[in-house]
Amino acid sequence: MPTCPSSTTFDPLDLSDPFPLLAQARRQQPVFYSPDIDYWVITRYDDIKAIFRDHETYTAANTITPIVPFSDAVKQMLADGDYSPEPVLSNNVPPSHTRIRALVNRLFTPRRMKSFAPAIRDIAQRGVQRIADSAPIDIVAELTYEYPAYVLFHVLGVPAADVPQVKAWAGNRIKLYYGRPSAAEQIAMTKNLVPFWRYVVDLVHDKVRQPQDDLTSDLIRLRAGNDSVLTLNEIASCMITLLVAGHETTTAQINNALLHLLTEREHWEALCAAPATIPQALEEMMRYDPSVCTWRRQTAAASTIAGVTIPAGADLLLMLSSANRDPAVFPEPDLIVTSRDNLKDHLAFGYGIHYCVGAPLARLEMAVLLETLTGALPDMRLVRDQALEYSRNISFRGPASLWVTW
Ligand code: HEM
């Protein structure tokens, strides 16, 4: 089994500064094995994109598999709680994925997203007004932790009053599946998973009784009461996926963007002077520091990647943050260059049949927030000498707090 100089020091859960080690791996051993989590680590852009493209050899079946397998006690608790989400989007495979994804795509059309823009602008403005008089603040605690959840809940038709509870459940689910909980922590977290699922099932049944102007109701309308189109359990499974995938990711991406734009403040100033360039700057932020810094695939057959033979049934950790800094695709990758001609080639939203279905919403809400912040608080800057903390998990990277002042 190949060993990389970096594989000995590679800690897949330490996301505090993965970039130097990944640059070394790209140069010296672009594919290496991590015994720590029993995954093959893939670091180069072309290899990762080829894996995303070939969804038959590399399936997405393992994307929601817990890093620490569930104990028997946990499995029993889930069975007792009728916890029954099924693979629908992220960890599903064709033809079932094709059927469900085609329906969910119809929710996130540019037209539908545009219809939500005034409400999103309103949520952003209220959030920014609330913090405007209170510098210095931890902008994560006061604004960016909740903002994407308020946006997502609005579009999915979930009551805004439930944001704190659902955020807590979703964060719990991420730690359970993507972190390394102890046996006792796993049981405590599972106690929170069952009510989350019950909440989502009840929400779907409420919307069946009383459809409204939201995406959950849109999906129920597309189903038209026909289980061969989509079952109610599949709708609930989509909803729990969206209620996790749709805000933690965006919170962390906004935090990464604010951190870097304010660290190299000329970029922030450029956005204040020319807000029309915010969408490009955001693409470069997603390339430079993607919040979903790794994603997963599993080999359906033995395959060779960058000269390394990988057996069938192996788990692959695709280092998106490394692909996005591959100099073969992005010259001078460690520099922030908002005028790159291939800005949108980054892999921060994945690629291929599982490409992030929420990307149009994420792009819209991030741009709206940056427009609102640069417009209202152009003097914003980072509080000096703050220590940044990143939670220990394999996939979601963003500072836990970010102190700013103006
Ligand atoms: C900046 C924020 C976001 C980032 C960085 C991000 C990133 C990603 C990535 C890397 C994937 C995996 C793609 C693949 O396997 O090829 C993904 C899939 C997905 N994302 Fe996002 N995402 C974001 C926001 C959202 C939002 C707002 C939603 C929902 C409203 C969402 C829902 C999903 C879903 C459902 C999938 C699975 C799609 C499928 O397998 O067909 N994401 N996202």
mmCIF file of N, CA and C in Angstrom, residues 36-162:
data_model
loop_
_atom_site.group_PDB
_atom_site.id
_atom_site.type_symbol
_atom_site.label_atom_id
_atom_site.label_comp_id
_atom_site.label_asym_id
_atom_site.label_seq_id
_atom_site.Cartn_x
_atom_site.Cartn_y
_atom_site.Cartn_z
ATOM 1 N N ASP A 36 -6.274 5.977 9.118
ATOM 2 C CA ASP A 36 -7.036 6.572 10.214
ATOM 3 C C ASP A 36 -8.545 6.389 10.020
ATOM 4 N N ILE A 37 -9.010 6.645 8.784
ATOM 5 C CA ILE A 37 -10.455 6.508 8.528
ATOM 6 C C ILE A 37 -10.752 5.440 7.467
ATOM 7 N N ASP A 38 -9.699 4.769 6.989
ATOM 8 C CA ASP A 38 -9.864 3.731 5.962
ATOM 9 C C ASP A 38 -10.456 4.318 4.664
ATOM 10 N N TYR A 39 -9.926 5.457 4.262
ATOM 11 C CA TYR A 39 -10.337 6.090 3.000
ATOM 12 C C TYR A 39 -9.099 6.325 2.128
ATOM 13 N N TRP A 40 -9.308 6.292 0.815
ATOM 14 C CA TRP A 40 -8.285 6.722 -0.132
ATOM 15 C C TRP A 40 -8.495 8.212 -0.381
ATOM 16 N N VAL A 41 -7.412 8.959 -0.280
ATOM 17 C CA VAL A 41 -7.512 10.418 -0.361
ATOM 18 C C VAL A 41 -7.059 10.859 -1.759
ATOM 19 N N ILE A 42 -7.909 11.623 -2.427
ATOM 20 C CA ILE A 42 -7.640 12.039 -3.816
ATOM 21 C C ILE A 42 -7.482 13.562 -3.809
ATOM 22 N N THR A 43 -6.381 14.055 -4.376
ATOM 23 C CA THR A 43 -6.070 15.480 -4.172
ATOM 24 C C THR A 43 -6.046 16.331 -5.450
ATOM 25 N N ARG A 44 -5.927 15.684 -6.648
ATOM 26 C CA ARG A 44 -5.787 16.526 -7.844
ATOM 27 C C ARG A 44 -7.124 16.784 -8.530
ATOM 28 N N TYR A 45 -7.219 17.972 -9.126
ATOM 29 C CA TYR A 45 -8.449 18.423 -9.777
ATOM 30 C C TYR A 45 -8.934 17.434 -10.832
ATOM 31 N N ASP A 46 -8.050 17.076 -11.767
ATOM 32 C CA ASP A 46 -8.502 16.237 -12.893
ATOM 33 C C ASP A 46 -8.992 14.879 -12.412
ATOM 34 N N ASP A 47 -8.325 14.310 -11.417
ATOM 35 C CA ASP A 47 -8.755 13.001 -10.900
ATOM 36 C C ASP A 47 -10.126 13.117 -10.228
ATOM 37 N N ILE A 48 -10.306 14.170 -9.452
ATOM 38 C CA ILE A 48 -11.582 14.332 -8.734
ATOM 39 C C ILE A 48 -12.718 14.573 -9.728
ATOM 40 N N LYS A 49 -12.456 15.391 -10.728
ATOM 41 C CA LYS A 49 -13.517 15.668 -11.708
ATOM 42 C C LYS A 49 -13.863 14.396 -12.488
ATOM 43 N N ALA A 50 -12.844 13.592 -12.823
ATOM 44 C CA ALA A 50 -13.103 12.339 -13.551
ATOM 45 C C ALA A 50 -13.932 11.384 -12.681
ATOM 46 N N ILE A 51 -13.672 11.389 -11.391
ATOM 47 C CA ILE A 51 -14.443 10.529 -10.469
ATOM 48 C C ILE A 51 -15.900 11.010 -10.417
ATOM 49 N N PHE A 52 -16.095 12.310 -10.283
ATOM 50 C CA PHE A 52 -17.462 12.854 -10.263
ATOM 51 C C PHE A 52 -18.205 12.500 -11.562
ATOM 52 N N ARG A 53 -17.443 12.551 -12.677
ATOM 53 C CA ARG A 53 -18.083 12.339 -13.976
ATOM 54 C C ARG A 53 -18.525 10.878 -14.149
ATOM 55 N N ASP A 54 -17.740 9.941 -13.631
ATOM 56 C CA ASP A 54 -17.992 8.512 -13.844
ATOM 57 C C ASP A 54 -18.775 7.947 -12.651
ATOM 58 N N HIS A 55 -20.089 8.212 -12.656
ATOM 59 C CA HIS A 55 -20.872 7.850 -11.465
ATOM 60 C C HIS A 55 -21.187 6.354 -11.415
ATOM 61 N N GLU A 56 -20.824 5.633 -12.468
ATOM 62 C CA GLU A 56 -21.041 4.173 -12.395
ATOM 63 C C GLU A 56 -19.883 3.486 -11.668
ATOM 64 N N THR A 57 -18.676 3.889 -11.966
ATOM 65 C CA THR A 57 -17.521 3.301 -11.259
ATOM 66 C C THR A 57 -17.418 3.856 -9.843
ATOM 67 N N TYR A 58 -17.773 5.139 -9.688
ATOM 68 C CA TYR A 58 -17.623 5.789 -8.377
ATOM 69 C C TYR A 58 -18.997 6.261 -7.917
ATOM 70 N N THR A 59 -19.636 5.499 -7.048
ATOM 71 C CA THR A 59 -20.997 5.864 -6.649
ATOM 72 C C THR A 59 -20.962 6.787 -5.431
ATOM 73 N N ALA A 60 -22.112 7.439 -5.209
ATOM 74 C CA ALA A 60 -22.217 8.364 -4.065
ATOM 75 C C ALA A 60 -22.828 7.670 -2.845
ATOM 76 N N ALA A 61 -22.834 6.328 -2.863
ATOM 77 C CA ALA A 61 -23.554 5.582 -1.816
ATOM 78 C C ALA A 61 -23.043 5.867 -0.400
ATOM 79 N N ASN A 62 -21.785 6.326 -0.271
ATOM 80 C CA ASN A 62 -21.216 6.480 1.081
ATOM 81 C C ASN A 62 -21.237 7.917 1.616
ATOM 82 N N THR A 63 -21.941 8.831 0.945
ATOM 83 C CA THR A 63 -21.782 10.244 1.337
ATOM 84 C C THR A 63 -22.412 10.582 2.689
ATOM 85 N N ILE A 64 -23.348 9.749 3.150
ATOM 86 C CA ILE A 64 -23.921 10.024 4.484
ATOM 87 C C ILE A 64 -23.644 8.841 5.417
ATOM 88 N N THR A 65 -22.548 8.147 5.177
ATOM 89 C CA THR A 65 -22.186 7.031 6.059
ATOM 90 C C THR A 65 -21.405 7.601 7.250
ATOM 91 N N PRO A 66 -21.807 7.245 8.486
ATOM 92 C CA PRO A 66 -21.064 7.799 9.617
ATOM 93 C C PRO A 66 -19.602 7.328 9.616
ATOM 94 N N ILE A 67 -18.708 8.213 9.961
ATOM 95 C CA ILE A 67 -17.282 7.857 10.037
ATOM 96 C C ILE A 67 -17.072 6.818 11.142
ATOM 97 N N VAL A 68 -17.773 7.015 12.257
ATOM 98 C CA VAL A 68 -17.760 5.997 13.314
ATOM 99 C C VAL A 68 -19.042 5.172 13.140
ATOM 100 N N PRO A 69 -18.926 3.888 12.762
ATOM 101 C CA PRO A 69 -20.151 3.106 12.518
ATOM 102 C C PRO A 69 -21.073 3.134 13.738
ATOM 103 N N PHE A 70 -22.374 3.122 13.478
ATOM 104 C CA PHE A 70 -23.337 3.142 14.578
ATOM 105 C C PHE A 70 -23.228 1.860 15.401
ATOM 106 N N SER A 71 -23.283 2.018 16.713
ATOM 107 C CA SER A 71 -23.256 0.850 17.609
ATOM 108 C C SER A 71 -24.616 0.154 17.535
ATOM 109 N N ASP A 72 -24.674 -1.071 18.069
ATOM 110 C CA ASP A 72 -25.954 -1.794 18.080
ATOM 111 C C ASP A 72 -26.995 -1.017 18.881
ATOM 112 N N ALA A 73 -26.541 -0.389 19.985
ATOM 113 C CA ALA A 73 -27.484 0.369 20.821
ATOM 114 C C ALA A 73 -28.100 1.520 20.021
ATOM 115 N N VAL A 74 -27.270 2.184 19.222
ATOM 116 C CA VAL A 74 -27.757 3.299 18.404
ATOM 117 C C VAL A 74 -28.735 2.784 17.339
ATOM 118 N N LYS A 75 -28.373 1.670 16.708
ATOM 119 C CA LYS A 75 -29.266 1.112 15.673
ATOM 120 C C LYS A 75 -30.632 0.775 16.274
ATOM 121 N N GLN A 76 -30.611 0.231 17.484
ATOM 122 C CA GLN A 76 -31.861 -0.123 18.147
ATOM 123 C C GLN A 76 -32.693 1.130 18.438
ATOM 124 N N MET A 77 -32.021 2.195 18.915
ATOM 125 C CA MET A 77 -32.743 3.443 19.206
ATOM 126 C C MET A 77 -33.404 3.994 17.941
ATOM 127 N N LEU A 78 -32.690 3.896 16.818
ATOM 128 C CA LEU A 78 -33.236 4.419 15.558
ATOM 129 C C LEU A 78 -34.432 3.581 15.106
ATOM 130 N N ALA A 79 -34.300 2.268 15.260
ATOM 131 C CA ALA A 79 -35.418 1.392 14.874
ATOM 132 C C ALA A 79 -36.622 1.669 15.775
ATOM 133 N N ASP A 80 -36.375 1.801 17.089
ATOM 134 C CA ASP A 80 -37.480 2.070 18.021
ATOM 135 C C ASP A 80 -38.166 3.405 17.706
ATOM 136 N N GLY A 81 -37.388 4.361 17.183
ATOM 137 C CA GLY A 81 -37.945 5.697 16.911
ATOM 138 C C GLY A 81 -38.494 5.821 15.499
ATOM 139 N N ASP A 82 -38.638 4.677 14.780
ATOM 140 C CA ASP A 82 -39.129 4.714 13.388
ATOM 141 C C ASP A 82 -38.330 5.687 12.531
ATOM 142 N N TYR A 83 -37.053 5.736 12.764
ATOM 143 C CA TYR A 83 -36.190 6.633 11.986
ATOM 144 C C TYR A 83 -35.954 5.981 10.624
ATOM 145 N N SER A 84 -36.573 6.504 9.587
ATOM 146 C CA SER A 84 -36.507 5.778 8.313
ATOM 147 C C SER A 84 -36.246 6.646 7.089
ATOM 148 N N PRO A 85 -35.314 7.633 7.186
ATOM 149 C CA PRO A 85 -34.949 8.319 5.942
ATOM 150 C C PRO A 85 -34.299 7.325 4.988
ATOM 151 N N GLU A 86 -34.543 7.485 3.696
ATOM 152 C CA GLU A 86 -33.950 6.566 2.723
ATOM 153 C C GLU A 86 -33.089 7.359 1.740
ATOM 154 N N PRO A 87 -32.194 6.689 1.011
ATOM 155 C CA PRO A 87 -31.376 7.423 0.039
ATOM 156 C C PRO A 87 -32.265 8.068 -1.022
ATOM 157 N N VAL A 88 -32.176 9.375 -1.150
ATOM 158 C CA VAL A 88 -32.984 10.066 -2.159
ATOM 159 C C VAL A 88 -32.112 10.923 -3.069
ATOM 160 N N LEU A 89 -31.201 11.699 -2.475
ATOM 161 C CA LEU A 89 -30.388 12.610 -3.274
ATOM 162 C C LEU A 89 -28.909 12.279 -3.093
ATOM 163 N N SER A 90 -28.316 12.844 -2.036
ATOM 164 C CA SER A 90 -26.859 12.774 -1.908
ATOM 165 C C SER A 90 -26.287 11.360 -1.990
ATOM 166 N N ASN A 91 -26.847 10.414 -1.238
ATOM 167 C CA ASN A 91 -26.261 9.058 -1.202
ATOM 168 C C ASN A 91 -27.076 8.053 -2.025
ATOM 169 N N ASN A 92 -27.820 8.566 -2.968
ATOM 170 C CA ASN A 92 -28.627 7.696 -3.816
ATOM 171 C C ASN A 92 -27.904 7.415 -5.143
ATOM 172 N N VAL A 93 -28.345 6.399 -5.857
ATOM 173 C CA VAL A 93 -27.746 6.060 -7.162
ATOM 174 C C VAL A 93 -28.868 5.926 -8.196
ATOM 175 N N PRO A 94 -28.524 6.094 -9.475
ATOM 176 C CA PRO A 94 -29.550 5.899 -10.514
ATOM 177 C C PRO A 94 -30.077 4.463 -10.494
ATOM 178 N N PRO A 95 -31.295 4.168 -10.940
ATOM 179 C CA PRO A 95 -32.239 5.131 -11.538
ATOM 180 C C PRO A 95 -33.069 5.902 -10.502
ATOM 181 N N SER A 96 -33.037 5.467 -9.226
ATOM 182 C CA SER A 96 -33.856 6.167 -8.234
ATOM 183 C C SER A 96 -33.409 7.636 -8.093
ATOM 184 N N HIS A 97 -32.084 7.857 -8.074
ATOM 185 C CA HIS A 97 -31.596 9.240 -7.959
ATOM 186 C C HIS A 97 -32.068 10.085 -9.140
ATOM 187 N N THR A 98 -32.041 9.498 -10.333
ATOM 188 C CA THR A 98 -32.424 10.250 -11.539
ATOM 189 C C THR A 98 -33.883 10.714 -11.434
ATOM 190 N N ARG A 99 -34.745 9.787 -10.979
ATOM 191 C CA ARG A 99 -36.184 10.107 -10.854
ATOM 192 C C ARG A 99 -36.382 11.243 -9.835
ATOM 193 N N ILE A 100 -35.775 11.100 -8.665
ATOM 194 C CA ILE A 100 -36.031 12.080 -7.597
ATOM 195 C C ILE A 100 -35.353 13.416 -7.910
ATOM 196 N N ARG A 101 -34.136 13.337 -8.440
ATOM 197 C CA ARG A 101 -33.394 14.568 -8.722
ATOM 198 C C ARG A 101 -34.120 15.406 -9.789
ATOM 199 N N ALA A 102 -34.725 14.710 -10.774
ATOM 200 C CA ALA A 102 -35.447 15.450 -11.823
ATOM 201 C C ALA A 102 -36.588 16.264 -11.199
ATOM 202 N N LEU A 103 -37.234 15.708 -10.194
ATOM 203 C CA LEU A 103 -38.333 16.431 -9.530
ATOM 204 C C LEU A 103 -37.789 17.587 -8.687
ATOM 205 N N VAL A 104 -36.723 17.308 -7.927
ATOM 206 C CA VAL A 104 -36.180 18.348 -7.034
ATOM 207 C C VAL A 104 -35.569 19.493 -7.853
ATOM 208 N N ASN A 105 -34.990 19.166 -9.017
ATOM 209 C CA ASN A 105 -34.475 20.232 -9.894
ATOM 210 C C ASN A 105 -35.560 21.251 -10.221
ATOM 211 N N ARG A 106 -36.793 20.753 -10.337
ATOM 212 C CA ARG A 106 -37.897 21.652 -10.729
ATOM 213 C C ARG A 106 -38.259 22.634 -9.624
ATOM 214 N N LEU A 107 -37.757 22.388 -8.397
ATOM 215 C CA LEU A 107 -38.016 23.344 -7.305
ATOM 216 C C LEU A 107 -37.054 24.529 -7.360
ATOM 217 N N PHE A 108 -35.823 24.268 -7.832
ATOM 218 C CA PHE A 108 -34.766 25.273 -7.705
ATOM 219 C C PHE A 108 -34.488 25.994 -9.022
ATOM 220 N N THR A 109 -35.523 26.262 -9.798
ATOM 221 C CA THR A 109 -35.321 26.953 -11.082
ATOM 222 C C THR A 109 -34.955 28.418 -10.831
ATOM 223 N N PRO A 110 -34.252 29.043 -11.789
ATOM 224 C CA PRO A 110 -33.916 30.464 -11.627
ATOM 225 C C PRO A 110 -35.170 31.313 -11.371
ATOM 226 N N ARG A 111 -36.278 30.963 -12.061
ATOM 227 C CA ARG A 111 -37.502 31.746 -11.896
ATOM 228 C C ARG A 111 -38.021 31.654 -10.461
ATOM 229 N N ARG A 112 -38.029 30.421 -9.924
ATOM 230 C CA ARG A 112 -38.542 30.233 -8.560
ATOM 231 C C ARG A 112 -37.624 30.941 -7.556
ATOM 232 N N MET A 113 -36.312 30.863 -7.797
ATOM 233 C CA MET A 113 -35.366 31.525 -6.886
ATOM 234 C C MET A 113 -35.594 33.042 -6.910
ATOM 235 N N LYS A 114 -35.818 33.561 -8.127
ATOM 236 C CA LYS A 114 -36.056 35.004 -8.259
ATOM 237 C C LYS A 114 -37.288 35.418 -7.454
ATOM 238 N N SER A 115 -38.279 34.528 -7.421
ATOM 239 C CA SER A 115 -39.506 34.878 -6.691
ATOM 240 C C SER A 115 -39.235 35.019 -5.186
ATOM 241 N N PHE A 116 -38.170 34.369 -4.706
ATOM 242 C CA PHE A 116 -37.841 34.462 -3.280
ATOM 243 C C PHE A 116 -36.912 35.652 -2.959
ATOM 244 N N ALA A 117 -36.359 36.288 -4.023
ATOM 245 C CA ALA A 117 -35.328 37.307 -3.788
ATOM 246 C C ALA A 117 -35.790 38.434 -2.854
ATOM 247 N N PRO A 118 -37.018 38.991 -3.020
ATOM 248 C CA PRO A 118 -37.419 40.085 -2.107
ATOM 249 C C PRO A 118 -37.431 39.629 -0.639
ATOM 250 N N ALA A 119 -37.919 38.422 -0.389
ATOM 251 C CA ALA A 119 -37.967 37.932 0.998
ATOM 252 C C ALA A 119 -36.548 37.733 1.542
ATOM 253 N N ILE A 120 -35.653 37.249 0.700
ATOM 254 C CA ILE A 120 -34.268 37.024 1.142
ATOM 255 C C ILE A 120 -33.609 38.368 1.468
ATOM 256 N N ARG A 121 -33.860 39.350 0.604
ATOM 257 C CA ARG A 121 -33.309 40.695 0.846
ATOM 258 C C ARG A 121 -33.827 41.246 2.179
ATOM 259 N N ASP A 122 -35.072 40.989 2.437
ATOM 260 C CA ASP A 122 -35.688 41.464 3.683
ATOM 261 C C ASP A 122 -35.031 40.786 4.907
ATOM 262 N N ILE A 123 -34.805 39.488 4.796
ATOM 263 C CA ILE A 123 -34.160 38.751 5.908
ATOM 264 C C ILE A 123 -32.748 39.307 6.136
ATOM 265 N N ALA A 124 -32.024 39.566 5.020
ATOM 266 C CA ALA A 124 -30.653 40.090 5.141
ATOM 267 C C ALA A 124 -30.671 41.476 5.777
ATOM 268 N N GLN A 125 -31.597 42.322 5.314
ATOM 269 C CA GLN A 125 -31.621 43.696 5.838
ATOM 270 C C GLN A 125 -31.961 43.724 7.323
ATOM 271 N N ARG A 126 -32.914 42.905 7.701
ATOM 272 C CA ARG A 126 -33.280 42.876 9.129
ATOM 273 C C ARG A 126 -32.104 42.383 9.977
ATOM 274 N N GLY A 127 -31.416 41.367 9.473
ATOM 275 C CA GLY A 127 -30.262 40.829 10.203
ATOM 276 C C GLY A 127 -29.162 41.864 10.351
ATOM 277 N N VAL A 128 -28.873 42.580 9.278
ATOM 278 C CA VAL A 128 -27.784 43.560 9.319
ATOM 279 C C VAL A 128 -28.181 44.764 10.175
ATOM 280 N N GLN A 129 -29.444 45.179 10.068
ATOM 281 C CA GLN A 129 -29.898 46.299 10.932
ATOM 282 C C GLN A 129 -29.744 45.938 12.412
ATOM 283 N N ARG A 130 -30.011 44.685 12.723
ATOM 284 C CA ARG A 130 -29.964 44.257 14.122
ATOM 285 C C ARG A 130 -28.561 44.386 14.699
ATOM 286 N N ILE A 131 -27.530 44.155 13.853
ATOM 287 C CA ILE A 131 -26.158 44.203 14.390
ATOM 288 C C ILE A 131 -25.516 45.581 14.242
ATOM 289 N N ALA A 132 -26.155 46.485 13.469
ATOM 290 C CA ALA A 132 -25.459 47.691 13.016
ATOM 291 C C ALA A 132 -24.909 48.561 14.140
ATOM 292 N N ASP A 133 -25.527 48.522 15.314
ATOM 293 C CA ASP A 133 -25.089 49.409 16.396
ATOM 294 C C ASP A 133 -24.283 48.697 17.472
ATOM 295 N N SER A 134 -23.820 47.493 17.192
ATOM 296 C CA SER A 134 -23.263 46.750 18.321
ATOM 297 C C SER A 134 -21.823 46.279 18.162
ATOM 298 N N ALA A 135 -21.019 46.958 17.331
ATOM 299 C CA ALA A 135 -19.628 46.516 17.150
ATOM 300 C C ALA A 135 -18.808 46.725 18.434
ATOM 301 N N PRO A 136 -17.810 45.868 18.704
ATOM 302 C CA PRO A 136 -17.442 44.676 17.945
ATOM 303 C C PRO A 136 -18.378 43.506 18.245
ATOM 304 N N ILE A 137 -18.523 42.627 17.264
ATOM 305 C CA ILE A 137 -19.367 41.448 17.473
ATOM 306 C C ILE A 137 -18.715 40.201 16.868
ATOM 307 N N ASP A 138 -19.180 39.071 17.348
ATOM 308 C CA ASP A 138 -18.896 37.809 16.662
ATOM 309 C C ASP A 138 -19.999 37.685 15.608
ATOM 310 N N ILE A 139 -19.640 37.928 14.352
ATOM 311 C CA ILE A 139 -20.663 37.987 13.297
ATOM 312 C C ILE A 139 -21.273 36.616 13.024
ATOM 313 N N VAL A 140 -20.575 35.558 13.422
ATOM 314 C CA VAL A 140 -21.155 34.220 13.263
ATOM 315 C C VAL A 140 -22.340 34.083 14.219
ATOM 316 N N ALA A 141 -22.073 34.377 15.500
ATOM 317 C CA ALA A 141 -23.136 34.219 16.506
ATOM 318 C C ALA A 141 -24.297 35.165 16.239
ATOM 319 N N GLU A 142 -23.993 36.373 15.757
ATOM 320 C CA GLU A 142 -25.035 37.399 15.660
ATOM 321 C C GLU A 142 -25.739 37.441 14.304
ATOM 322 N N LEU A 143 -25.131 36.854 13.271
ATOM 323 C CA LEU A 143 -25.760 36.989 11.950
ATOM 324 C C LEU A 143 -25.660 35.729 11.079
ATOM 325 N N THR A 144 -24.435 35.261 10.837
ATOM 326 C CA THR A 144 -24.286 34.269 9.754
ATOM 327 C C THR A 144 -24.665 32.843 10.169
ATOM 328 N N TYR A 145 -24.711 32.572 11.467
ATOM 329 C CA TYR A 145 -25.146 31.243 11.909
ATOM 330 C C TYR A 145 -26.611 31.036 11.530
ATOM 331 N N GLU A 146 -27.415 32.064 11.732
ATOM 332 C CA GLU A 146 -28.855 31.892 11.534
ATOM 333 C C GLU A 146 -29.366 32.323 10.154
ATOM 334 N N TYR A 147 -28.661 33.272 9.531
ATOM 335 C CA TYR A 147 -29.205 33.844 8.283
ATOM 336 C C TYR A 147 -29.583 32.778 7.235
ATOM 337 N N PRO A 148 -28.670 31.838 6.894
ATOM 338 C CA PRO A 148 -29.061 30.858 5.866
ATOM 339 C C PRO A 148 -30.234 29.977 6.303
ATOM 340 N N ALA A 149 -30.364 29.772 7.614
ATOM 341 C CA ALA A 149 -31.491 28.954 8.089
ATOM 342 C C ALA A 149 -32.801 29.715 7.902
ATOM 343 N N TYR A 150 -32.821 31.021 8.220
ATOM 344 C CA TYR A 150 -34.051 31.797 7.999
ATOM 345 C C TYR A 150 -34.430 31.800 6.518
ATOM 346 N N VAL A 151 -33.398 31.918 5.664
ATOM 347 C CA VAL A 151 -33.667 31.898 4.216
ATOM 348 C C VAL A 151 -34.231 30.538 3.809
ATOM 349 N N LEU A 152 -33.546 29.483 4.216
ATOM 350 C CA LEU A 152 -33.960 28.134 3.811
ATOM 351 C C LEU A 152 -35.353 27.806 4.347
ATOM 352 N N PHE A 153 -35.594 28.184 5.594
ATOM 353 C CA PHE A 153 -36.897 27.873 6.184
ATOM 354 C C PHE A 153 -37.995 28.615 5.444
ATOM 355 N N HIS A 154 -37.697 29.840 5.042
ATOM 356 C CA HIS A 154 -38.692 30.586 4.282
ATOM 357 C C HIS A 154 -39.013 29.847 2.980
ATOM 358 N N VAL A 155 -37.971 29.419 2.252
ATOM 359 C CA VAL A 155 -38.253 28.801 0.945
ATOM 360 C C VAL A 155 -38.879 27.415 1.099
ATOM 361 N N LEU A 156 -38.535 26.710 2.178
ATOM 362 C CA LEU A 156 -39.127 25.374 2.364
ATOM 363 C C LEU A 156 -40.476 25.426 3.082
ATOM 364 N N GLY A 157 -40.818 26.598 3.628
ATOM 365 C CA GLY A 157 -42.090 26.718 4.342
ATOM 366 C C GLY A 157 -42.048 26.131 5.741
ATOM 367 N N VAL A 158 -40.905 26.290 6.412
ATOM 368 C CA VAL A 158 -40.765 25.840 7.802
ATOM 369 C C VAL A 158 -40.905 27.078 8.696
ATOM 370 N N PRO A 159 -41.663 26.996 9.810
ATOM 371 C CA PRO A 159 -41.849 28.194 10.642
ATOM 372 C C PRO A 159 -40.523 28.777 11.137
ATOM 373 N N ALA A 160 -40.371 30.104 10.990
ATOM 374 C CA ALA A 160 -39.126 30.750 11.401
ATOM 375 C C ALA A 160 -38.855 30.544 12.897
ATOM 376 N N ALA A 161 -39.917 30.398 13.676
ATOM 377 C CA ALA A 161 -39.738 30.226 15.126
ATOM 378 C C ALA A 161 -38.970 28.941 15.450
ATOM 379 N N ASP A 162 -38.938 28.013 14.490
ATOM 380 C CA ASP A 162 -38.268 26.729 14.755
ATOM 381 C C ASP A 162 -36.780 26.738 14.394
#
